[in-house]
Amino acid sequence: MNRLHEKTILVGRSPLNDGLLIAVNGSTKVAKVACTVPPTVSRCQPEVAAAHLSLYVDAQGNIKATNVKAQNCTFVNGIAIKTIAVKPSDVVELGQDHFRVGVQQILNAATSILPKPAQQYNIFHLHRVWNEYKDGLKDIQNKRNKMAMQQRMPMMFSMGGGILGASLGLVWPQMQQYGFIVSAIGFILMFYFMFRNPVQDINDEKETLDRKLENLYVCPNPNCGKSLPAKDLNYIKRQFDMHCPYCKCQYIDKPM
């Protein structure tokens, strides 16, 4: 009955005399209960808010029954009423012929014409997925910075060794060989890092990280499951108004 909270239900005879008509404010649909309704029951015309009986369900689920027109007569559990609180188990009688209908029957018919609420799916776990992805990107960037530093070291050794060798040769010729040794070490390191090719390793790691995000950062609706844009979850929530950009299911973000 939660879907009927803060709604008014109109009940009366169908204008076509083919049964009991039930309407809900705010809905363009109506429900018909196939039965023979006596003419002493007023017609239900939702377009002008006309009816024999109205039921109002408040935010707490309490139900108030009202005899809409003064010339009508309505009974609840055999007692004539103008306005009274009722329960789903109560029975109302409409008109002088005491046409009987259960409150629960009215509530069921009214619920059937309301649009079904959008299915909700929790995306709280996606915060962890995104944070792990960001941490992975930071780790990859640190490796790239370290690799750039390592690639600069051989050149520094080579240049430094050449300068050192030339300088020592002018002062102590016998020390010139040490400068050449430093230069040789620099060349060896240069060829080592060249053939080791750490760039490819890092690119492979980035590709694996992106593939993991694509597989885990998805709409939790099992009928959808499409990968969400590679953006911070808060951005996705704002951009798509807490809905999936593909299947349009509604999201909630609550700790599980």
PDB file of C-alpha atoms in Angstrom:
ATOM      1  CA  MET A   1       0.000   0.000   0.000  1.00  0.00           C
ATOM      2  CA  ASN A   2       3.037   2.298   0.163  1.00  0.00           C
ATOM      3  CA  ARG A   3       2.469   3.362  -3.433  1.00  0.00           C
ATOM      4  CA  LEU A   4      -0.935   4.790  -2.435  1.00  0.00           C
ATOM      5  CA  HIS A   5       0.438   7.039   0.295  1.00  0.00           C
ATOM      6  CA  GLU A   6      -0.770  10.649   0.011  1.00  0.00           C
ATOM      7  CA  LYS A   7      -3.184   9.742  -2.790  1.00  0.00           C
ATOM      8  CA  THR A   8      -6.946  10.030  -3.140  1.00  0.00           C
ATOM      9  CA  ILE A   9      -8.973   7.155  -4.571  1.00  0.00           C
ATOM     10  CA  LEU A  10     -12.321   7.866  -6.215  1.00  0.00           C
ATOM     11  CA  VAL A  11     -15.004   5.157  -6.258  1.00  0.00           C
ATOM     12  CA  GLY A  12     -18.347   5.115  -8.044  1.00  0.00           C
ATOM     13  CA  ARG A  13     -20.504   3.643 -10.785  1.00  0.00           C
ATOM     14  CA  SER A  14     -19.006   3.533 -14.275  1.00  0.00           C
ATOM     15  CA  PRO A  15     -20.514   6.164 -16.619  1.00  0.00           C
ATOM     16  CA  LEU A  16     -21.148   3.292 -19.049  1.00  0.00           C
ATOM     17  CA  ASN A  17     -23.003   1.325 -16.362  1.00  0.00           C
ATOM     18  CA  ASP A  18     -20.651  -1.631 -16.819  1.00  0.00           C
ATOM     19  CA  GLY A  19     -19.338  -1.983 -13.314  1.00  0.00           C
ATOM     20  CA  LEU A  20     -17.617  -0.172 -10.476  1.00  0.00           C
ATOM     21  CA  LEU A  21     -15.051   2.431 -11.530  1.00  0.00           C
ATOM     22  CA  ILE A  22     -11.978   3.173  -9.398  1.00  0.00           C
ATOM     23  CA  ALA A  23      -9.558   6.035 -10.143  1.00  0.00           C
ATOM     24  CA  VAL A  24      -6.504   7.542  -8.441  1.00  0.00           C
ATOM     25  CA  ASN A  25      -5.602  11.214  -8.547  1.00  0.00           C
ATOM     26  CA  GLY A  26      -2.553  11.848 -10.673  1.00  0.00           C
ATOM     27  CA  SER A  27      -3.126   8.746 -12.821  1.00  0.00           C
ATOM     28  CA  THR A  28      -4.756   8.730 -16.253  1.00  0.00           C
ATOM     29  CA  LYS A  29      -5.752   5.076 -15.900  1.00  0.00           C
ATOM     30  CA  VAL A  30      -8.840   3.666 -14.188  1.00  0.00           C
ATOM     31  CA  ALA A  31      -9.799   0.224 -12.909  1.00  0.00           C
ATOM     32  CA  LYS A  32     -13.137  -1.426 -13.453  1.00  0.00           C
ATOM     33  CA  VAL A  33     -14.630  -4.110 -11.258  1.00  0.00           C
ATOM     34  CA  ALA A  34     -17.052  -6.110 -13.393  1.00  0.00           C
ATOM     35  CA  CYS A  35     -20.317  -6.287 -11.476  1.00  0.00           C
ATOM     36  CA  THR A  36     -23.851  -4.948 -11.488  1.00  0.00           C
ATOM     37  CA  VAL A  37     -23.896  -1.598  -9.675  1.00  0.00           C
ATOM     38  CA  PRO A  38     -27.325  -0.197  -8.723  1.00  0.00           C
ATOM     39  CA  PRO A  39     -28.263   3.308  -9.958  1.00  0.00           C
ATOM     40  CA  THR A  40     -28.336   4.611  -6.382  1.00  0.00           C
ATOM     41  CA  VAL A  41     -24.508   4.652  -6.538  1.00  0.00           C
ATOM     42  CA  SER A  42     -23.223   7.933  -7.999  1.00  0.00           C
ATOM     43  CA  ARG A  43     -21.062   7.867 -11.109  1.00  0.00           C
ATOM     44  CA  CYS A  44     -17.300   8.150 -10.885  1.00  0.00           C
ATOM     45  CA  GLN A  45     -15.952  10.870 -13.183  1.00  0.00           C
ATOM     46  CA  PRO A  46     -12.275  11.395 -12.302  1.00  0.00           C
ATOM     47  CA  GLU A  47     -11.800  14.224 -14.823  1.00  0.00           C
ATOM     48  CA  VAL A  48     -14.031  16.431 -12.632  1.00  0.00           C
ATOM     49  CA  ALA A  49     -13.211  14.701  -9.308  1.00  0.00           C
ATOM     50  CA  ALA A  50     -16.792  13.391  -9.056  1.00  0.00           C
ATOM     51  CA  ALA A  51     -17.487  10.101  -7.274  1.00  0.00           C
ATOM     52  CA  HIS A  52     -19.681   8.426  -4.692  1.00  0.00           C
ATOM     53  CA  LEU A  53     -16.876   7.656  -2.239  1.00  0.00           C
ATOM     54  CA  SER A  54     -13.281   8.795  -1.798  1.00  0.00           C
ATOM     55  CA  LEU A  55     -10.525   7.132   0.160  1.00  0.00           C
ATOM     56  CA  TYR A  56      -7.483   9.171   1.192  1.00  0.00           C
ATOM     57  CA  VAL A  57      -4.320   7.343   2.288  1.00  0.00           C
ATOM     58  CA  ASP A  58      -1.949   9.576   4.285  1.00  0.00           C
ATOM     59  CA  ALA A  59       1.841   9.336   4.537  1.00  0.00           C
ATOM     60  CA  GLN A  60       1.570   6.912   7.481  1.00  0.00           C
ATOM     61  CA  GLY A  61      -0.851   4.595   5.664  1.00  0.00           C
ATOM     62  CA  ASN A  62      -3.964   5.695   7.558  1.00  0.00           C
ATOM     63  CA  ILE A  63      -7.132   5.588   5.435  1.00  0.00           C
ATOM     64  CA  LYS A  64      -9.974   8.106   5.569  1.00  0.00           C
ATOM     65  CA  ALA A  65     -13.279   7.369   3.807  1.00  0.00           C
ATOM     66  CA  THR A  66     -15.493  10.284   2.722  1.00  0.00           C
ATOM     67  CA  ASN A  67     -19.021  10.349   1.319  1.00  0.00           C
ATOM     68  CA  VAL A  68     -18.378  12.730  -1.584  1.00  0.00           C
ATOM     69  CA  LYS A  69     -21.866  14.131  -2.249  1.00  0.00           C
ATOM     70  CA  ALA A  70     -24.334  15.216   0.394  1.00  0.00           C
ATOM     71  CA  GLN A  71     -27.199  13.501  -1.470  1.00  0.00           C
ATOM     72  CA  ASN A  72     -25.297  10.213  -1.431  1.00  0.00           C
ATOM     73  CA  CYS A  73     -25.413   7.770   1.388  1.00  0.00           C
ATOM     74  CA  THR A  74     -22.466   5.615   2.368  1.00  0.00           C
ATOM     75  CA  PHE A  75     -22.150   3.051   5.137  1.00  0.00           C
ATOM     76  CA  VAL A  76     -19.083   1.525   6.752  1.00  0.00           C
ATOM     77  CA  ASN A  77     -19.722  -1.730   8.572  1.00  0.00           C
ATOM     78  CA  GLY A  78     -23.425  -0.865   8.508  1.00  0.00           C
ATOM     79  CA  ILE A  79     -23.055   2.695   9.932  1.00  0.00           C
ATOM     80  CA  ALA A  80     -23.883   5.780   7.817  1.00  0.00           C
ATOM     81  CA  ILE A  81     -20.868   8.075   7.515  1.00  0.00           C
ATOM     82  CA  LYS A  82     -19.721  11.416   6.167  1.00  0.00           C
ATOM     83  CA  THR A  83     -16.018  10.984   6.928  1.00  0.00           C
ATOM     84  CA  ILE A  84     -14.469   8.197   8.950  1.00  0.00           C
ATOM     85  CA  ALA A  85     -11.178   6.354   9.411  1.00  0.00           C
ATOM     86  CA  VAL A  86     -11.294   2.849   7.957  1.00  0.00           C
ATOM     87  CA  LYS A  87      -9.101  -0.230   7.832  1.00  0.00           C
ATOM     88  CA  PRO A  88      -8.371  -2.509   4.859  1.00  0.00           C
ATOM     89  CA  SER A  89     -10.528  -5.186   6.486  1.00  0.00           C
ATOM     90  CA  ASP A  90     -13.613  -2.919   6.580  1.00  0.00           C
ATOM     91  CA  VAL A  91     -16.529  -3.113   4.140  1.00  0.00           C
ATOM     92  CA  VAL A  92     -18.222  -0.041   2.666  1.00  0.00           C
ATOM     93  CA  GLU A  93     -21.796   0.011   1.379  1.00  0.00           C
ATOM     94  CA  LEU A  94     -22.685   2.493  -1.341  1.00  0.00           C
ATOM     95  CA  GLY A  95     -26.146   3.978  -1.895  1.00  0.00           C
ATOM     96  CA  GLN A  96     -29.559   3.130  -0.579  1.00  0.00           C
ATOM     97  CA  ASP A  97     -29.228  -0.356  -2.036  1.00  0.00           C
ATOM     98  CA  HIS A  98     -26.154  -0.953   0.186  1.00  0.00           C
ATOM     99  CA  PHE A  99     -23.861  -2.060  -2.632  1.00  0.00           C
ATOM    100  CA  ARG A 100     -21.039  -3.769  -0.761  1.00  0.00           C
ATOM    101  CA  VAL A 101     -17.324  -3.520  -1.599  1.00  0.00           C
ATOM    102  CA  GLY A 102     -14.319  -4.223   0.597  1.00  0.00           C
ATOM    103  CA  VAL A 103     -11.786  -1.503   1.340  1.00  0.00           C
ATOM    104  CA  GLN A 104      -9.005  -3.948   0.514  1.00  0.00           C
ATOM    105  CA  GLN A 105     -10.613  -4.657  -2.868  1.00  0.00           C
ATOM    106  CA  ILE A 106     -10.607  -0.931  -3.609  1.00  0.00           C
ATOM    107  CA  LEU A 107      -6.972  -0.587  -2.529  1.00  0.00           C
ATOM    108  CA  ASN A 108      -5.933  -3.522  -4.710  1.00  0.00           C
ATOM    109  CA  ALA A 109      -7.678  -2.108  -7.767  1.00  0.00           C
ATOM    110  CA  ALA A 110      -6.158   1.341  -7.166  1.00  0.00           C
ATOM    111  CA  THR A 111      -2.666  -0.103  -6.796  1.00  0.00           C
ATOM    112  CA  SER A 112      -3.020  -2.004 -10.072  1.00  0.00           C
ATOM    113  CA  ILE A 113      -3.415   1.199 -12.111  1.00  0.00           C
ATOM    114  CA  LEU A 114      -0.413   3.007 -10.641  1.00  0.00           C
ATOM    115  CA  PRO A 115       2.839   2.879 -12.632  1.00  0.00           C
ATOM    116  CA  LYS A 116       5.281   0.382 -11.230  1.00  0.00           C
ATOM    117  CA  PRO A 117       8.229   2.003  -9.478  1.00  0.00           C
ATOM    118  CA  ALA A 118      11.582   1.771 -11.229  1.00  0.00           C
ATOM    119  CA  GLN A 119      13.734  -1.128 -10.077  1.00  0.00           C
ATOM    120  CA  GLN A 120      16.469   0.113  -7.738  1.00  0.00           C
ATOM    121  CA  TYR A 121      20.041  -1.199  -7.672  1.00  0.00           C
ATOM    122  CA  ASN A 122      22.747  -0.355  -5.162  1.00  0.00           C
ATOM    123  CA  ILE A 123      25.999   1.050  -6.610  1.00  0.00           C
ATOM    124  CA  PHE A 124      27.838   1.529  -3.303  1.00  0.00           C
ATOM    125  CA  HIS A 125      30.325  -1.249  -4.161  1.00  0.00           C
ATOM    126  CA  LEU A 126      31.410   0.672  -7.265  1.00  0.00           C
ATOM    127  CA  HIS A 127      33.195   3.226  -5.063  1.00  0.00           C
ATOM    128  CA  ARG A 128      35.698   0.508  -4.144  1.00  0.00           C
ATOM    129  CA  VAL A 129      36.107  -0.514  -7.799  1.00  0.00           C
ATOM    130  CA  TRP A 130      36.831   3.068  -8.860  1.00  0.00           C
ATOM    131  CA  ASN A 131      39.211   3.727  -5.960  1.00  0.00           C
ATOM    132  CA  GLU A 132      41.196   0.596  -6.788  1.00  0.00           C
ATOM    133  CA  TYR A 133      41.398   1.762 -10.396  1.00  0.00           C
ATOM    134  CA  LYS A 134      42.672   5.205  -9.343  1.00  0.00           C
ATOM    135  CA  ASP A 135      45.268   3.617  -7.045  1.00  0.00           C
ATOM    136  CA  GLY A 136      46.396   1.446  -9.949  1.00  0.00           C
ATOM    137  CA  LEU A 137      46.790   4.496 -12.190  1.00  0.00           C
ATOM    138  CA  LYS A 138      48.890   6.228  -9.530  1.00  0.00           C
ATOM    139  CA  ASP A 139      51.103   3.151  -9.232  1.00  0.00           C
ATOM    140  CA  ILE A 140      51.589   3.062 -13.006  1.00  0.00           C
ATOM    141  CA  GLN A 141      52.455   6.770 -13.078  1.00  0.00           C
ATOM    142  CA  ASN A 142      55.034   6.242 -10.327  1.00  0.00           C
ATOM    143  CA  LYS A 143      56.588   3.431 -12.367  1.00  0.00           C
ATOM    144  CA  ARG A 144      56.737   5.682 -15.423  1.00  0.00           C
ATOM    145  CA  ASN A 145      58.445   8.417 -13.438  1.00  0.00           C
ATOM    146  CA  LYS A 146      60.947   5.900 -12.066  1.00  0.00           C
ATOM    147  CA  MET A 147      61.582   4.511 -15.544  1.00  0.00           C
ATOM    148  CA  ALA A 148      62.202   8.010 -16.927  1.00  0.00           C
ATOM    149  CA  MET A 149      64.750   8.582 -14.189  1.00  0.00           C
ATOM    150  CA  GLN A 150      66.439   5.258 -14.932  1.00  0.00           C
ATOM    151  CA  GLN A 151      66.618   6.074 -18.631  1.00  0.00           C
ATOM    152  CA  ARG A 152      68.333   9.390 -17.900  1.00  0.00           C
ATOM    153  CA  MET A 153      70.988   7.798 -15.678  1.00  0.00           C
ATOM    154  CA  PRO A 154      73.045   6.084 -18.453  1.00  0.00           C
ATOM    155  CA  MET A 155      73.331   9.337 -20.388  1.00  0.00           C
ATOM    156  CA  MET A 156      74.423  11.106 -17.218  1.00  0.00           C
ATOM    157  CA  PHE A 157      77.042   8.380 -16.608  1.00  0.00           C
ATOM    158  CA  SER A 158      78.332   8.598 -20.158  1.00  0.00           C
ATOM    159  CA  MET A 159      78.517  12.370 -20.231  1.00  0.00           C
ATOM    160  CA  GLY A 160      79.944  12.531 -16.743  1.00  0.00           C
ATOM    161  CA  GLY A 161      82.519   9.858 -17.505  1.00  0.00           C
ATOM    162  CA  GLY A 162      83.683  11.642 -20.639  1.00  0.00           C
ATOM    163  CA  ILE A 163      84.016  14.953 -18.861  1.00  0.00           C
ATOM    164  CA  LEU A 164      85.725  13.296 -15.900  1.00  0.00           C
ATOM    165  CA  GLY A 165      88.164  11.412 -18.122  1.00  0.00           C
ATOM    166  CA  ALA A 166      89.109  14.506 -20.085  1.00  0.00           C
ATOM    167  CA  SER A 167      89.554  16.558 -16.930  1.00  0.00           C
ATOM    168  CA  LEU A 168      91.650  13.920 -15.169  1.00  0.00           C
ATOM    169  CA  GLY A 169      93.751  13.422 -18.263  1.00  0.00           C
ATOM    170  CA  LEU A 170      94.857  17.011 -18.124  1.00  0.00           C
ATOM    171  CA  VAL A 171      95.913  16.762 -14.500  1.00  0.00           C
ATOM    172  CA  TRP A 172      96.658  13.082 -13.890  1.00  0.00           C
ATOM    173  CA  PRO A 173      96.957  11.200 -17.156  1.00  0.00           C
ATOM    174  CA  GLN A 174      97.107   7.914 -15.310  1.00  0.00           C
ATOM    175  CA  MET A 175      93.552   8.569 -13.957  1.00  0.00           C
ATOM    176  CA  GLN A 176      92.022   9.124 -17.376  1.00  0.00           C
ATOM    177  CA  GLN A 177      91.126   5.446 -17.652  1.00  0.00           C
ATOM    178  CA  TYR A 178      88.643   5.754 -14.759  1.00  0.00           C
ATOM    179  CA  GLY A 179      86.651   8.311 -16.705  1.00  0.00           C
ATOM    180  CA  PHE A 180      86.417   5.883 -19.600  1.00  0.00           C
ATOM    181  CA  ILE A 181      85.271   3.178 -17.194  1.00  0.00           C
ATOM    182  CA  VAL A 182      82.427   5.408 -15.991  1.00  0.00           C
ATOM    183  CA  SER A 183      81.457   6.131 -19.602  1.00  0.00           C
ATOM    184  CA  ALA A 184      81.489   2.397 -20.378  1.00  0.00           C
ATOM    185  CA  ILE A 185      79.192   1.719 -17.434  1.00  0.00           C
ATOM    186  CA  GLY A 186      76.834   4.373 -18.782  1.00  0.00           C
ATOM    187  CA  PHE A 187      76.725   2.729 -22.221  1.00  0.00           C
ATOM    188  CA  ILE A 188      76.130  -0.689 -20.687  1.00  0.00           C
ATOM    189  CA  LEU A 189      73.205   0.650 -18.644  1.00  0.00           C
ATOM    190  CA  MET A 190      71.819   2.391 -21.705  1.00  0.00           C
ATOM    191  CA  PHE A 191      71.748  -0.838 -23.714  1.00  0.00           C
ATOM    192  CA  TYR A 192      70.309  -2.721 -20.705  1.00  0.00           C
ATOM    193  CA  PHE A 193      67.314  -0.422 -20.365  1.00  0.00           C
ATOM    194  CA  MET A 194      66.887  -0.299 -24.135  1.00  0.00           C
ATOM    195  CA  PHE A 195      66.541  -4.068 -24.518  1.00  0.00           C
ATOM    196  CA  ARG A 196      64.665  -4.577 -21.262  1.00  0.00           C
ATOM    197  CA  ASN A 197      61.789  -2.456 -22.714  1.00  0.00           C
ATOM    198  CA  PRO A 198      59.966  -1.588 -19.472  1.00  0.00           C
ATOM    199  CA  VAL A 199      57.610   0.676 -21.446  1.00  0.00           C
ATOM    200  CA  GLN A 200      55.832  -2.360 -22.888  1.00  0.00           C
ATOM    201  CA  ASP A 201      55.466  -3.877 -19.411  1.00  0.00           C
ATOM    202  CA  ILE A 202      53.827  -0.704 -18.129  1.00  0.00           C
ATOM    203  CA  ASN A 203      51.540  -0.463 -21.158  1.00  0.00           C
ATOM    204  CA  ASP A 204      50.460  -4.072 -20.611  1.00  0.00           C
ATOM    205  CA  GLU A 205      49.750  -3.306 -16.956  1.00  0.00           C
ATOM    206  CA  LYS A 206      47.645  -0.291 -17.944  1.00  0.00           C
ATOM    207  CA  GLU A 207      45.697  -2.382 -20.453  1.00  0.00           C
ATOM    208  CA  THR A 208      45.015  -5.033 -17.791  1.00  0.00           C
ATOM    209  CA  LEU A 209      43.862  -2.351 -15.348  1.00  0.00           C
ATOM    210  CA  ASP A 210      41.495  -0.826 -17.930  1.00  0.00           C
ATOM    211  CA  ARG A 211      40.083  -4.255 -18.774  1.00  0.00           C
ATOM    212  CA  LYS A 212      39.446  -4.966 -15.094  1.00  0.00           C
ATOM    213  CA  LEU A 213      37.578  -1.670 -14.735  1.00  0.00           C
ATOM    214  CA  GLU A 214      35.510  -2.434 -17.822  1.00  0.00           C
ATOM    215  CA  ASN A 215      34.497  -5.811 -16.368  1.00  0.00           C
ATOM    216  CA  LEU A 216      33.718  -4.621 -12.818  1.00  0.00           C
ATOM    217  CA  TYR A 217      32.556  -1.013 -13.229  1.00  0.00           C
ATOM    218  CA  VAL A 218      29.199  -2.003 -14.676  1.00  0.00           C
ATOM    219  CA  CYS A 219      25.491  -1.398 -14.147  1.00  0.00           C
ATOM    220  CA  PRO A 220      24.377  -3.794 -11.368  1.00  0.00           C
ATOM    221  CA  ASN A 221      21.115  -4.545 -13.161  1.00  0.00           C
ATOM    222  CA  PRO A 222      21.584  -8.183 -14.308  1.00  0.00           C
ATOM    223  CA  ASN A 223      19.483  -7.440 -17.394  1.00  0.00           C
ATOM    224  CA  CYS A 224      21.888  -4.647 -18.376  1.00  0.00           C
ATOM    225  CA  GLY A 225      25.426  -5.115 -17.040  1.00  0.00           C
ATOM    226  CA  LYS A 226      26.950  -2.571 -19.438  1.00  0.00           C
ATOM    227  CA  SER A 227      30.214  -0.845 -18.561  1.00  0.00           C
ATOM    228  CA  LEU A 228      29.750   2.601 -17.059  1.00  0.00           C
ATOM    229  CA  PRO A 229      31.798   5.567 -18.306  1.00  0.00           C
ATOM    230  CA  ALA A 230      35.318   5.632 -16.855  1.00  0.00           C
ATOM    231  CA  LYS A 231      34.505   8.557 -14.602  1.00  0.00           C
ATOM    232  CA  ASP A 232      34.315   9.112 -10.857  1.00  0.00           C
ATOM    233  CA  LEU A 233      31.088   7.613  -9.478  1.00  0.00           C
ATOM    234  CA  ASN A 234      29.958  10.966  -8.078  1.00  0.00           C
ATOM    235  CA  TYR A 235      30.191  12.415 -11.595  1.00  0.00           C
ATOM    236  CA  ILE A 236      28.057   9.565 -12.973  1.00  0.00           C
ATOM    237  CA  LYS A 237      25.464  10.084 -10.234  1.00  0.00           C
ATOM    238  CA  ARG A 238      25.168  13.785 -11.083  1.00  0.00           C
ATOM    239  CA  GLN A 239      25.353  13.408 -14.852  1.00  0.00           C
ATOM    240  CA  PHE A 240      22.677  10.709 -15.112  1.00  0.00           C
ATOM    241  CA  ASP A 241      20.545  11.676 -12.099  1.00  0.00           C
ATOM    242  CA  MET A 242      21.082   8.367 -10.253  1.00  0.00           C
ATOM    243  CA  HIS A 243      19.988   6.297 -13.257  1.00  0.00           C
ATOM    244  CA  CYS A 244      21.793   3.926 -15.588  1.00  0.00           C
ATOM    245  CA  PRO A 245      22.659   5.754 -18.835  1.00  0.00           C
ATOM    246  CA  TYR A 246      21.643   2.616 -20.756  1.00  0.00           C
ATOM    247  CA  CYS A 247      18.740   0.711 -19.159  1.00  0.00           C
ATOM    248  CA  LYS A 248      17.522   3.726 -17.099  1.00  0.00           C
ATOM    249  CA  CYS A 249      17.123   1.667 -13.923  1.00  0.00           C
ATOM    250  CA  GLN A 250      17.309   3.715 -10.727  1.00  0.00           C
ATOM    251  CA  TYR A 251      20.418   3.693  -8.553  1.00  0.00           C
ATOM    252  CA  ILE A 252      20.789   4.010  -4.803  1.00  0.00           C
ATOM    253  CA  ASP A 253      24.092   4.550  -3.024  1.00  0.00           C
ATOM    254  CA  LYS A 254      23.909   3.032   0.445  1.00  0.00           C
ATOM    255  CA  PRO A 255      26.419   0.984   2.467  1.00  0.00           C
ATOM    256  CA  MET A 256      25.542  -2.695   2.341  1.00  0.00           C
TER     257      MET A 256
END
